[in-house]
């Protein structure tokens, strides 16, 4: 899924990193590579580091909703993998939006 697009570039839908406008709009508020490596919505199976391909987060996801879904998913007893989490999110969030 695409990053949240701004006129300055792509930002994380969960606000893990944003374009730092006060510093001239040329840098991020946090390191996108580091932020994406630890994210449940990152697809790191490809080559290189293309944020638009790595980010699999729904563009309208919020931290409270993400926390709720993570908690619900952990209680399902399903294998704790990114692909299974994405499937759970599709079934329990994206269809209800």
mmCIF file of C-alpha atoms in Angstrom:
data_model
loop_
_atom_site.group_PDB
_atom_site.id
_atom_site.type_symbol
_atom_site.label_atom_id
_atom_site.label_comp_id
_atom_site.label_asym_id
_atom_site.label_seq_id
_atom_site.Cartn_x
_atom_site.Cartn_y
_atom_site.Cartn_z
ATOM 1 C CA UNK A 1 0.000 0.000 0.000
ATOM 2 C CA UNK A 2 1.258 3.493 -0.593
ATOM 3 C CA UNK A 3 2.681 5.704 2.066
ATOM 4 C CA UNK A 4 0.606 8.683 3.106
ATOM 5 C CA UNK A 5 1.518 11.152 0.384
ATOM 6 C CA UNK A 6 2.232 14.786 1.108
ATOM 7 C CA UNK A 7 3.434 17.505 -1.208
ATOM 8 C CA UNK A 8 6.924 16.883 0.242
ATOM 9 C CA UNK A 9 6.977 13.086 -0.154
ATOM 10 C CA UNK A 10 5.776 9.892 1.496
ATOM 11 C CA UNK A 11 5.222 9.536 5.223
ATOM 12 C CA UNK A 12 4.440 6.557 7.454
ATOM 13 C CA UNK A 13 0.669 6.092 7.948
ATOM 14 C CA UNK A 14 1.383 5.307 11.625
ATOM 15 C CA UNK A 15 3.522 8.464 11.991
ATOM 16 C CA UNK A 16 6.687 6.484 12.751
ATOM 17 C CA UNK A 17 8.410 9.002 10.479
ATOM 18 C CA UNK A 18 7.273 12.221 8.841
ATOM 19 C CA UNK A 19 8.923 14.773 6.598
ATOM 20 C CA UNK A 20 10.587 17.331 8.852
ATOM 21 C CA UNK A 21 9.231 20.607 7.447
ATOM 22 C CA UNK A 22 10.938 22.896 10.032
ATOM 23 C CA UNK A 23 14.318 21.514 8.928
ATOM 24 C CA UNK A 24 13.619 22.338 5.288
ATOM 25 C CA UNK A 25 11.556 19.331 4.202
ATOM 26 C CA UNK A 26 14.610 17.380 3.089
ATOM 27 C CA UNK A 27 14.824 14.908 5.961
ATOM 28 C CA UNK A 28 12.624 12.711 8.130
ATOM 29 C CA UNK A 29 11.794 13.010 11.836
ATOM 30 C CA UNK A 30 13.040 9.406 12.301
ATOM 31 C CA UNK A 31 15.027 6.937 10.218
ATOM 32 C CA UNK A 32 12.578 5.222 7.802
ATOM 33 C CA UNK A 33 14.826 2.159 7.424
ATOM 34 C CA UNK A 34 14.937 1.578 11.173
ATOM 35 C CA UNK A 35 11.224 2.322 11.524
ATOM 36 C CA UNK A 36 10.229 -0.107 8.778
ATOM 37 C CA UNK A 37 12.443 -2.973 9.968
ATOM 38 C CA UNK A 38 10.488 -3.178 13.209
ATOM 39 C CA UNK A 39 7.023 -2.664 11.730
ATOM 40 C CA UNK A 40 4.456 -5.456 11.377
ATOM 41 C CA UNK A 41 3.312 -3.903 8.099
ATOM 42 C CA UNK A 42 6.703 -3.982 6.352
ATOM 43 C CA UNK A 43 7.416 -6.345 3.465
ATOM 44 C CA UNK A 44 11.173 -6.807 3.430
ATOM 45 C CA UNK A 45 11.183 -9.665 0.903
ATOM 46 C CA UNK A 46 12.272 -7.511 -2.058
ATOM 47 C CA UNK A 47 15.687 -6.211 -2.979
ATOM 48 C CA UNK A 48 16.768 -2.720 -2.027
ATOM 49 C CA UNK A 49 14.827 -0.314 0.143
ATOM 50 C CA UNK A 50 11.865 1.219 -1.672
ATOM 51 C CA UNK A 51 9.471 2.600 0.949
ATOM 52 C CA UNK A 52 6.520 2.486 -1.438
ATOM 53 C CA UNK A 53 6.975 -1.271 -1.894
ATOM 54 C CA UNK A 54 7.901 -2.057 1.703
ATOM 55 C CA UNK A 55 5.016 -0.312 3.454
ATOM 56 C CA UNK A 56 1.931 -2.548 3.575
ATOM 57 C CA UNK A 57 0.095 -0.444 6.167
ATOM 58 C CA UNK A 58 -3.432 0.675 5.333
ATOM 59 C CA UNK A 59 -3.113 4.408 4.603
ATOM 60 C CA UNK A 60 -5.810 5.316 7.142
ATOM 61 C CA UNK A 61 -4.527 3.109 10.000
ATOM 62 C CA UNK A 62 -4.134 4.810 13.386
ATOM 63 C CA UNK A 63 -2.033 3.847 16.426
ATOM 64 C CA UNK A 64 -5.085 3.054 18.578
ATOM 65 C CA UNK A 65 -6.571 0.864 15.829
ATOM 66 C CA UNK A 66 -3.210 -0.814 15.211
ATOM 67 C CA UNK A 67 -2.867 -1.575 18.937
ATOM 68 C CA UNK A 68 -6.386 -3.003 19.082
ATOM 69 C CA UNK A 69 -5.759 -5.233 16.054
ATOM 70 C CA UNK A 70 -2.399 -6.450 17.417
ATOM 71 C CA UNK A 71 -4.025 -7.394 20.705
ATOM 72 C CA UNK A 72 -6.932 -9.179 19.009
ATOM 73 C CA UNK A 73 -4.559 -11.013 16.677
ATOM 74 C CA UNK A 74 -2.355 -12.213 19.537
ATOM 75 C CA UNK A 75 -5.436 -13.824 21.113
ATOM 76 C CA UNK A 76 -6.378 -15.823 17.988
ATOM 77 C CA UNK A 77 -3.775 -18.558 18.452
ATOM 78 C CA UNK A 78 -2.824 -18.246 14.771
ATOM 79 C CA UNK A 79 0.851 -18.349 13.741
ATOM 80 C CA UNK A 80 2.453 -15.011 14.666
ATOM 81 C CA UNK A 81 3.738 -14.033 11.217
ATOM 82 C CA UNK A 82 3.472 -10.818 9.224
ATOM 83 C CA UNK A 83 1.540 -12.504 6.410
ATOM 84 C CA UNK A 84 -1.017 -13.930 8.871
ATOM 85 C CA UNK A 85 -1.289 -10.537 10.587
ATOM 86 C CA UNK A 86 -1.911 -8.836 7.228
ATOM 87 C CA UNK A 87 -4.634 -11.399 6.475
ATOM 88 C CA UNK A 88 -6.188 -10.758 9.900
ATOM 89 C CA UNK A 89 -6.130 -6.995 9.280
ATOM 90 C CA UNK A 90 -7.760 -7.440 5.850
ATOM 91 C CA UNK A 91 -10.524 -9.516 7.430
ATOM 92 C CA UNK A 92 -11.055 -7.421 10.549
ATOM 93 C CA UNK A 93 -10.231 -3.859 9.560
ATOM 94 C CA UNK A 94 -10.161 -3.203 5.841
ATOM 95 C CA UNK A 95 -13.568 -4.769 5.225
ATOM 96 C CA UNK A 96 -15.119 -2.633 7.971
ATOM 97 C CA UNK A 97 -13.719 0.706 6.795
#
